mmCIF file of C-alpha atoms in Angstrom:
data_model
loop_
_atom_site.group_PDB
_atom_site.id
_atom_site.type_symbol
_atom_site.label_atom_id
_atom_site.label_comp_id
_atom_site.label_asym_id
_atom_site.label_seq_id
_atom_site.Cartn_x
_atom_site.Cartn_y
_atom_site.Cartn_z
ATOM 1 C CA MET A 1 165.557 156.448 146.774
ATOM 2 C CA GLN A 2 164.399 155.256 150.197
ATOM 3 C CA ASN A 3 161.155 153.891 148.721
ATOM 4 C CA ARG A 4 162.960 151.579 146.298
ATOM 5 C CA ASN A 5 163.011 147.840 146.897
ATOM 6 C CA PHE A 6 166.646 147.076 147.651
ATOM 7 C CA GLY A 7 166.299 143.388 146.817
ATOM 8 C CA LEU A 8 165.107 144.130 143.286
ATOM 9 C CA ASP A 9 167.841 146.762 142.957
ATOM 10 C CA ILE A 10 170.390 144.050 143.770
ATOM 11 C CA ILE A 11 168.979 141.865 140.980
ATOM 12 C CA ARG A 12 169.145 144.755 138.498
ATOM 13 C CA ALA A 13 172.712 145.637 139.510
ATOM 14 C CA VAL A 14 173.916 142.044 139.226
ATOM 15 C CA SER A 15 172.092 141.630 135.909
ATOM 16 C CA ILE A 16 173.593 144.717 134.264
ATOM 17 C CA PHE A 17 177.060 143.688 135.440
ATOM 18 C CA LEU A 18 176.599 140.280 133.855
ATOM 19 C CA VAL A 19 175.754 142.063 130.601
ATOM 20 C CA ILE A 20 178.602 144.593 130.594
ATOM 21 C CA ILE A 21 181.331 142.148 131.599
ATOM 22 C CA ALA A 22 180.053 139.616 129.044
ATOM 23 C CA HIS A 23 180.360 142.247 126.312
ATOM 24 C CA TYR A 24 183.891 143.260 127.350
ATOM 25 C CA PHE A 25 185.571 140.008 128.324
ATOM 26 C CA SER A 26 185.471 136.668 126.547
ATOM 27 C CA PHE A 27 183.505 133.936 128.293
ATOM 28 C CA SER A 28 182.538 130.476 127.131
ATOM 29 C CA VAL A 29 179.098 130.838 128.692
ATOM 30 C CA GLU A 30 176.262 133.245 127.905
ATOM 31 C CA LEU A 31 176.495 135.507 130.961
ATOM 32 C CA GLY A 32 175.001 138.418 129.053
ATOM 33 C CA LEU A 33 171.894 136.485 128.066
ATOM 34 C CA VAL A 34 171.463 135.331 131.668
ATOM 35 C CA GLY A 35 171.507 138.983 132.751
ATOM 36 C CA VAL A 36 168.899 139.867 130.122
ATOM 37 C CA GLN A 37 166.640 137.004 131.264
ATOM 38 C CA PHE A 38 166.655 138.508 134.757
ATOM 39 C CA PHE A 39 165.578 141.821 133.204
ATOM 40 C CA PHE A 40 162.786 140.122 131.259
ATOM 41 C CA ILE A 41 161.380 138.471 134.384
ATOM 42 C CA LEU A 42 161.645 141.692 136.409
ATOM 43 C CA SER A 43 160.030 143.664 133.607
ATOM 44 C CA GLY A 44 157.130 141.220 133.370
ATOM 45 C CA PHE A 45 156.819 141.178 137.170
ATOM 46 C CA LEU A 46 156.722 144.969 137.567
ATOM 47 C CA ILE A 47 154.702 145.751 134.436
ATOM 48 C CA GLY A 48 152.328 142.932 135.293
ATOM 49 C CA GLN A 49 151.595 144.506 138.674
ATOM 50 C CA ILE A 50 150.913 147.881 137.058
ATOM 51 C CA LEU A 51 148.591 146.350 134.469
ATOM 52 C CA ILE A 52 146.688 144.149 136.923
ATOM 53 C CA LYS A 53 146.106 147.055 139.314
ATOM 54 C CA GLN A 54 145.144 149.411 136.490
ATOM 55 C CA PHE A 55 142.807 146.984 134.704
ATOM 56 C CA THR A 56 141.236 145.135 137.658
ATOM 57 C CA ALA A 57 138.058 147.218 137.472
ATOM 58 C CA GLY A 58 137.978 147.244 133.666
ATOM 59 C CA ALA A 59 140.210 147.603 130.605
ATOM 60 C CA SER A 60 138.950 150.595 128.627
ATOM 61 C CA SER A 61 140.683 152.047 125.580
ATOM 62 C CA ASN A 62 141.642 155.095 127.677
ATOM 63 C CA GLU A 63 143.348 152.859 130.223
ATOM 64 C CA VAL A 64 145.283 151.118 127.454
ATOM 65 C CA LEU A 65 146.437 154.488 126.072
ATOM 66 C CA LYS A 66 147.389 155.630 129.568
ATOM 67 C CA PHE A 67 149.430 152.478 130.065
ATOM 68 C CA TRP A 68 151.254 152.991 126.756
ATOM 69 C CA LYS A 69 151.911 156.663 127.508
ATOM 70 C CA ARG A 70 153.622 155.918 130.804
ATOM 71 C CA ARG A 71 155.667 153.064 129.349
ATOM 72 C CA TRP A 72 156.794 154.974 126.285
ATOM 73 C CA TYR A 73 157.787 158.069 128.230
ATOM 74 C CA ARG A 74 159.989 155.736 130.256
ATOM 75 C CA THR A 75 161.649 153.821 127.417
ATOM 76 C CA LEU A 76 161.456 155.673 124.095
ATOM 77 C CA PRO A 77 163.118 159.076 124.693
ATOM 78 C CA LEU A 78 166.471 157.648 125.790
ATOM 79 C CA TYR A 79 166.440 154.930 123.138
ATOM 80 C CA TYR A 80 165.762 157.483 120.391
ATOM 81 C CA LEU A 81 168.453 159.817 121.749
ATOM 82 C CA ILE A 82 171.163 157.149 121.604
ATOM 83 C CA LEU A 83 169.918 155.900 118.233
ATOM 84 C CA VAL A 84 169.996 159.384 116.671
ATOM 85 C CA LEU A 85 173.459 160.089 118.110
ATOM 86 C CA LYS A 86 174.730 156.813 116.630
ATOM 87 C CA ILE A 87 173.316 157.720 113.220
ATOM 88 C CA LEU A 88 174.770 161.250 113.310
ATOM 89 C CA PHE A 89 178.225 160.481 114.669
ATOM 90 C CA TYR A 90 178.849 156.876 113.701
ATOM 91 C CA SER A 91 177.214 155.788 110.460
ATOM 92 C CA ASN A 92 173.981 154.902 108.685
ATOM 93 C CA PRO A 93 174.597 151.587 106.898
ATOM 94 C CA PHE A 94 170.949 151.064 105.937
ATOM 95 C CA GLY A 95 169.966 154.425 104.447
ATOM 96 C CA TRP A 96 166.200 155.015 104.530
ATOM 97 C CA LYS A 97 165.722 151.495 105.880
ATOM 98 C CA MET A 98 167.098 152.767 109.193
ATOM 99 C CA ILE A 99 163.519 153.807 109.916
ATOM 100 C CA VAL A 100 162.804 150.244 111.065
ATOM 101 C CA TYR A 101 164.960 150.939 114.124
ATOM 102 C CA PHE A 102 162.504 153.664 115.145
ATOM 103 C CA PHE A 103 159.618 151.201 115.053
ATOM 104 C CA PHE A 104 161.468 148.258 116.640
ATOM 105 C CA LEU A 105 161.314 146.176 113.478
ATOM 106 C CA GLN A 106 165.062 145.850 112.951
ATOM 107 C CA ALA A 107 165.217 142.165 113.944
ATOM 108 C CA ASN A 108 162.745 141.360 111.164
ATOM 109 C CA PHE A 109 164.198 143.384 108.293
ATOM 110 C CA VAL A 110 167.795 144.621 108.605
ATOM 111 C CA GLY A 111 169.211 142.880 111.674
ATOM 112 C CA ILE A 112 170.451 144.305 114.960
ATOM 113 C CA SER A 113 174.152 144.702 114.102
ATOM 114 C CA PHE A 114 173.961 148.521 114.027
ATOM 115 C CA PHE A 115 172.599 148.719 117.596
ATOM 116 C CA SER A 116 173.108 145.231 118.966
ATOM 117 C CA VAL A 117 171.655 145.751 122.444
ATOM 118 C CA SER A 118 168.381 146.886 120.888
ATOM 119 C CA TRP A 119 167.286 143.261 120.423
ATOM 120 C CA SER A 120 165.956 143.105 123.987
ATOM 121 C CA LEU A 121 164.163 146.434 123.560
ATOM 122 C CA VAL A 122 162.417 144.998 120.503
ATOM 123 C CA VAL A 123 161.090 142.223 122.738
ATOM 124 C CA GLU A 124 160.011 144.584 125.498
ATOM 125 C CA GLU A 125 158.383 147.262 123.345
ATOM 126 C CA TRP A 126 156.259 144.772 121.422
ATOM 127 C CA PHE A 127 155.399 143.082 124.701
ATOM 128 C CA TYR A 128 154.172 146.443 126.037
ATOM 129 C CA ILE A 129 151.865 146.623 123.023
ATOM 130 C CA PHE A 130 150.693 143.011 123.208
ATOM 131 C CA LEU A 131 149.930 142.664 126.932
ATOM 132 C CA PRO A 132 147.449 145.543 127.425
ATOM 133 C CA LEU A 133 145.804 144.820 124.058
ATOM 134 C CA ALA A 134 145.277 141.169 124.971
ATOM 135 C CA THR A 135 143.925 142.205 128.367
ATOM 136 C CA PHE A 136 141.598 144.725 126.711
ATOM 137 C CA LEU A 137 140.262 142.087 124.308
ATOM 138 C CA PHE A 138 139.647 139.330 126.852
ATOM 139 C CA PHE A 139 139.105 141.206 130.141
ATOM 140 C CA ARG A 140 137.340 144.392 129.139
ATOM 141 C CA ASN A 141 135.000 144.155 132.119
ATOM 142 C CA GLY A 142 137.807 143.608 134.596
ATOM 143 C CA ILE A 143 140.373 141.030 135.608
ATOM 144 C CA GLU A 144 138.923 137.999 137.383
ATOM 145 C CA LYS A 145 141.879 136.299 139.008
ATOM 146 C CA LYS A 146 141.192 132.652 138.102
ATOM 147 C CA LYS A 147 140.318 133.423 134.495
ATOM 148 C CA PHE A 148 143.387 135.638 134.165
ATOM 149 C CA LEU A 149 145.510 132.857 135.657
ATOM 150 C CA TYR A 150 144.248 130.358 133.054
ATOM 151 C CA PHE A 151 144.698 132.986 130.341
ATOM 152 C CA LEU A 152 148.351 133.557 131.300
ATOM 153 C CA LEU A 153 149.139 129.846 131.500
ATOM 154 C CA THR A 154 147.530 129.265 128.101
ATOM 155 C CA ILE A 155 149.408 132.008 126.254
ATOM 156 C CA ILE A 156 152.685 131.070 127.964
ATOM 157 C CA ILE A 157 152.298 127.536 126.571
ATOM 158 C CA LEU A 158 151.242 128.852 123.152
ATOM 159 C CA PHE A 159 154.194 131.237 122.834
ATOM 160 C CA PHE A 160 156.601 128.562 124.028
ATOM 161 C CA CYS A 161 155.294 126.056 121.472
ATOM 162 C CA ALA A 162 155.329 128.650 118.684
ATOM 163 C CA ARG A 163 158.963 129.567 119.428
ATOM 164 C CA PHE A 164 159.985 125.934 119.610
ATOM 165 C CA MET A 165 158.308 124.957 116.331
ATOM 166 C CA TRP A 166 159.699 127.989 114.492
ATOM 167 C CA ASN A 167 163.218 127.205 115.636
ATOM 168 C CA TYR A 168 162.843 123.506 114.922
ATOM 169 C CA PHE A 169 161.561 123.823 111.357
ATOM 170 C CA GLU A 170 163.075 127.122 110.222
ATOM 171 C CA LYS A 171 166.322 126.972 112.210
ATOM 172 C CA GLY A 172 165.950 130.647 112.971
ATOM 173 C CA ILE A 173 166.483 132.535 116.183
ATOM 174 C CA ILE A 174 163.284 133.855 117.702
ATOM 175 C CA LEU A 175 164.007 136.806 119.962
ATOM 176 C CA TYR A 176 160.427 137.493 120.968
ATOM 177 C CA GLN A 177 160.486 135.785 124.328
ATOM 178 C CA PHE A 178 156.965 136.713 125.328
ATOM 179 C CA ASP A 179 156.550 133.416 127.167
ATOM 180 C CA CYS A 180 159.495 134.318 129.415
ATOM 181 C CA MET A 181 158.166 137.807 130.170
ATOM 182 C CA LEU A 182 154.704 136.370 130.802
ATOM 183 C CA ILE A 183 156.245 134.213 133.532
ATOM 184 C CA GLY A 184 157.062 137.488 135.258
ATOM 185 C CA VAL A 185 153.439 138.600 134.813
ATOM 186 C CA PHE A 186 152.339 135.269 136.278
ATOM 187 C CA LEU A 187 154.494 136.008 139.332
ATOM 188 C CA ALA A 188 152.870 139.454 139.592
ATOM 189 C CA LEU A 189 149.425 137.836 139.527
ATOM 190 C CA LEU A 190 150.421 135.532 142.375
ATOM 191 C CA LYS A 191 151.592 138.504 144.421
ATOM 192 C CA LEU A 192 148.455 140.589 143.901
ATOM 193 C CA LYS A 193 145.670 138.016 143.638
ATOM 194 C CA PHE A 194 147.059 134.799 145.164
ATOM 195 C CA ASN A 195 149.224 136.340 147.839
ATOM 196 C CA TYR A 196 149.180 133.261 150.045
ATOM 197 C CA LEU A 197 150.919 131.335 147.258
ATOM 198 C CA TYR A 198 153.382 134.153 146.659
ATOM 199 C CA LEU A 199 154.277 134.211 150.351
ATOM 200 C CA LYS A 200 155.010 130.492 150.186
ATOM 201 C CA LEU A 201 157.535 131.209 147.424
ATOM 202 C CA ASN A 202 159.225 133.621 149.825
ATOM 203 C CA SER A 203 161.527 131.080 151.401
ATOM 204 C CA LEU A 204 165.273 130.675 151.656
ATOM 205 C CA PRO A 205 165.247 127.031 150.454
ATOM 206 C CA LEU A 206 163.333 127.954 147.270
ATOM 207 C CA PHE A 207 165.690 130.890 146.727
ATOM 208 C CA VAL A 208 168.672 128.540 146.986
ATOM 209 C CA VAL A 209 167.006 126.088 144.586
ATOM 210 C CA GLY A 210 166.366 128.868 142.074
ATOM 211 C CA LEU A 211 169.878 130.273 142.390
ATOM 212 C CA CYS A 212 171.492 126.836 142.022
ATOM 213 C CA ALA A 213 169.315 126.148 138.976
ATOM 214 C CA VAL A 214 170.409 129.429 137.359
ATOM 215 C CA VAL A 215 174.072 128.641 138.046
ATOM 216 C CA LEU A 216 173.684 125.081 136.741
ATOM 217 C CA LEU A 217 171.895 126.211 133.578
ATOM 218 C CA THR A 218 174.478 128.932 132.998
ATOM 219 C CA PHE A 219 177.646 126.916 133.415
ATOM 220 C CA SER A 220 176.591 123.464 132.264
ATOM 221 C CA LEU A 221 174.065 124.168 129.509
ATOM 222 C CA GLY A 222 174.840 127.792 128.677
ATOM 223 C CA ASP A 223 178.055 127.013 126.825
ATOM 224 C CA ILE A 224 178.317 129.045 123.615
ATOM 225 C CA LYS A 225 179.824 126.030 121.829
ATOM 226 C CA LEU A 226 176.506 124.214 122.177
ATOM 227 C CA VAL A 227 174.570 126.703 120.065
ATOM 228 C CA PRO A 228 175.180 125.225 116.577
ATOM 229 C CA LEU A 229 174.332 121.689 117.723
ATOM 230 C CA PHE A 230 171.400 122.323 120.006
ATOM 231 C CA ASP A 231 169.858 125.512 118.710
ATOM 232 C CA VAL A 232 166.268 124.588 119.588
ATOM 233 C CA PHE A 233 167.195 123.531 123.089
ATOM 234 C CA TYR A 234 169.422 126.535 123.616
ATOM 235 C CA ARG A 235 167.198 129.256 122.233
ATOM 236 C CA VAL A 236 163.858 128.006 123.508
ATOM 237 C CA VAL A 237 164.018 125.434 126.275
ATOM 238 C CA TRP A 238 167.163 126.801 127.904
ATOM 239 C CA VAL A 239 165.930 130.380 128.264
ATOM 240 C CA PHE A 240 162.514 129.138 129.402
ATOM 241 C CA LEU A 241 164.029 126.978 132.147
ATOM 242 C CA LEU A 242 166.265 129.888 133.108
ATOM 243 C CA SER A 243 163.215 132.158 133.413
ATOM 244 C CA VAL A 244 161.359 129.630 135.572
ATOM 245 C CA SER A 245 164.412 129.334 137.835
ATOM 246 C CA ILE A 246 164.569 133.111 138.271
ATOM 247 C CA THR A 247 160.960 133.175 139.501
ATOM 248 C CA PHE A 248 162.093 131.220 142.568
ATOM 249 C CA ILE A 249 164.675 133.922 143.308
ATOM 250 C CA VAL A 250 162.533 137.058 143.020
ATOM 251 C CA PRO A 251 159.969 136.557 145.859
ATOM 252 C CA PHE A 252 162.611 135.945 148.536
ATOM 253 C CA VAL A 253 164.834 138.819 147.381
ATOM 254 C CA GLU A 254 161.871 141.198 147.179
ATOM 255 C CA GLN A 255 160.353 140.261 150.548
ATOM 256 C CA SER A 256 163.370 139.348 152.668
ATOM 257 C CA GLU A 257 163.786 141.477 155.790
ATOM 258 C CA PHE A 258 167.494 140.642 155.859
ATOM 259 C CA VAL A 259 167.999 141.941 152.313
ATOM 260 C CA ASN A 260 165.699 144.960 152.403
ATOM 261 C CA ILE A 261 166.347 146.207 155.921
ATOM 262 C CA LYS A 262 169.579 144.846 157.334
ATOM 263 C CA LEU A 263 171.726 144.880 154.192
ATOM 264 C CA LYS A 264 170.285 148.249 153.227
ATOM 265 C CA GLN A 265 171.857 149.781 156.332
ATOM 266 C CA PHE A 266 175.355 149.299 154.917
ATOM 267 C CA LYS A 267 175.910 152.446 152.842
ATOM 268 C CA PHE A 268 178.935 150.983 151.047
ATOM 269 C CA LEU A 269 176.536 148.363 149.616
ATOM 270 C CA TYR A 270 173.330 150.380 149.421
ATOM 271 C CA LEU A 271 174.570 153.422 147.500
ATOM 272 C CA PRO A 272 176.497 151.753 144.641
ATOM 273 C CA ILE A 273 173.865 149.042 144.175
ATOM 274 C CA THR A 274 170.962 151.484 144.216
ATOM 275 C CA TRP A 275 172.652 153.922 141.847
ATOM 276 C CA THR A 276 173.605 151.111 139.504
ATOM 277 C CA SER A 277 169.960 150.065 139.460
ATOM 278 C CA ILE A 278 168.790 153.624 138.793
ATOM 279 C CA LEU A 279 171.264 154.015 135.918
ATOM 280 C CA THR A 280 170.692 150.536 134.487
ATOM 281 C CA TYR A 281 168.833 151.639 131.352
ATOM 282 C CA SER A 282 171.444 154.245 130.414
ATOM 283 C CA ILE A 283 174.279 151.832 131.161
ATOM 284 C CA TYR A 284 172.677 149.174 128.983
ATOM 285 C CA LEU A 285 172.206 151.486 126.007
ATOM 286 C CA ILE A 286 175.623 153.183 126.002
ATOM 287 C CA HIS A 287 178.122 150.610 127.278
ATOM 288 C CA MET A 288 178.854 149.102 123.866
ATOM 289 C CA GLU A 289 179.436 152.585 122.427
ATOM 290 C CA VAL A 290 181.962 153.353 125.165
ATOM 291 C CA TYR A 291 183.735 150.059 124.463
ATOM 292 C CA ARG A 292 183.916 151.020 120.805
ATOM 293 C CA PHE A 293 185.920 154.197 121.464
ATOM 294 C CA ILE A 294 188.082 153.281 124.483
ATOM 295 C CA TYR A 295 190.835 150.693 124.271
ATOM 296 C CA LEU A 296 193.831 149.913 126.498
ATOM 297 C CA SER A 297 196.279 147.066 126.021
ATOM 298 C CA ASN A 298 195.759 146.104 129.660
ATOM 299 C CA GLN A 299 192.293 144.557 129.556
ATOM 300 C CA LEU A 300 191.481 145.047 133.233
ATOM 301 C CA ALA A 301 192.646 148.666 133.226
ATOM 302 C CA GLY A 302 190.664 149.250 130.036
ATOM 303 C CA PHE A 303 187.537 147.822 131.605
ATOM 304 C CA MET A 304 187.897 149.994 134.720
ATOM 305 C CA LEU A 305 188.354 153.092 132.555
ATOM 306 C CA CYS A 306 185.332 152.159 130.449
ATOM 307 C CA LEU A 307 183.312 151.500 133.587
ATOM 308 C CA SER A 308 184.152 154.953 134.948
ATOM 309 C CA VAL A 309 183.162 156.625 131.696
ATOM 310 C CA ILE A 310 179.956 154.573 131.482
ATOM 311 C CA TYR A 311 178.865 155.573 134.984
ATOM 312 C CA LEU A 312 179.755 159.236 134.463
ATOM 313 C CA CYS A 313 177.906 159.439 131.132
ATOM 314 C CA SER A 314 174.939 157.487 132.511
ATOM 315 C CA PHE A 315 174.592 159.824 135.470
ATOM 316 C CA ILE A 316 174.699 162.915 133.230
ATOM 317 C CA ILE A 317 172.125 161.377 130.893
ATOM 318 C CA TYR A 318 169.899 160.390 133.784
ATOM 319 C CA TYR A 319 170.092 163.789 135.489
ATOM 320 C CA PHE A 320 169.544 165.994 132.449
ATOM 321 C CA TYR A 321 167.493 163.788 130.140
ATOM 322 C CA GLU A 322 166.205 160.381 131.262
ATOM 323 C CA HIS A 323 164.579 161.426 134.533
ATOM 324 C CA PRO A 324 163.168 164.700 133.150
ATOM 325 C CA MET A 325 161.624 162.806 130.216
ATOM 326 C CA MET A 326 159.910 160.433 132.641
ATOM 327 C CA MET A 327 158.523 163.361 134.618
ATOM 328 C CA LEU A 328 157.116 165.024 131.499
ATOM 329 C CA ARG A 329 154.480 162.311 131.314
ATOM 330 C CA GLU A 330 152.825 164.082 134.263
ATOM 331 C CA GLU A 331 152.954 167.535 132.674
ATOM 332 C CA PHE A 332 154.627 168.293 129.365
ATOM 333 C CA SER A 333 156.125 171.723 130.055
ATOM 334 C CA PHE A 334 159.440 173.469 130.590
ATOM 335 C CA ARG A 335 158.389 174.147 134.168
ATOM 336 C CA GLN A 336 158.064 170.420 134.770
ATOM 337 C CA TYR A 337 161.505 169.860 133.214
ATOM 338 C CA LYS A 338 163.092 172.416 135.565
ATOM 339 C CA LYS A 339 161.344 170.826 138.520
ATOM 340 C CA SER A 340 162.654 167.384 137.602
ATOM 341 C CA ILE A 341 166.216 168.739 137.401
ATOM 342 C CA GLN A 342 165.882 170.261 140.863
ATOM 343 C CA THR A 343 164.469 167.061 142.411
ATOM 344 C CA PRO A 344 165.884 164.159 140.409
ATOM 345 C CA PHE A 345 165.880 161.541 143.185
#
């Protein structure tokens, strides 16, 4: 736990709280989607660093498979566990078509109503397939920083234009926000290959600008009532601007001595924030299921009860299943499972 970046843990904790309160209480603004956009940028930022480091010397097929193995051990076991439990104990409205949920094709064929939070996982899982494949195709001999920079900027523009045109002409909702996640990868490239530029982004004024922009976009342009009238703006431009604004927040929060050293010393802040960050994936996947089965007439009391159950269940899942599954990518054996239970932190 001591090796974790406390600033990024704060972002994850705030983001998951935006999601869970948005799904419990009624708000006129899209707080939940704002939280998810933070996750998309962080995911692109962290995965981008892993990919750039791993593929700098060359992008072989073995390296691509290794990348996928580590990602899928992290994300798939818990997703499949919750999905199977929902099918067994809740319902199966799609019959054999439910198989699309196992391949992250639900948004294309049957919709996400059965497992609503899975929409963001669809985006992430296909992004995990796309990014290393694209790198393998264009940078097989290694990542040259300027060429990779131009490559990222080009595909960000292409994905943005494709999403905009699809929404404009088809009036559909494109959930594949690859352009937004690629902004996170762009930030990772700055950190690893253009560090002098990344350090310039590490400033309190830019952090304040980014934070104010996020707040402004959320409360002035993130009104749910605007969706039917300005679908293209809302679904494409709005989330893109939100993602760009978040990139001005991340460098300061990640690098700040005040955040990562001084604030970290306060245990009453450090422990709940860090544990919330650790349990984020479990919390995200199960919170709607807890809401489904727990109801109190007093909304605040109901939320606090749900929150307690969510944290308790998430910790149990993390201790006995999520963390052990991640460790099995190193050695798939019962011995490794036992070891992960004994040293879960």
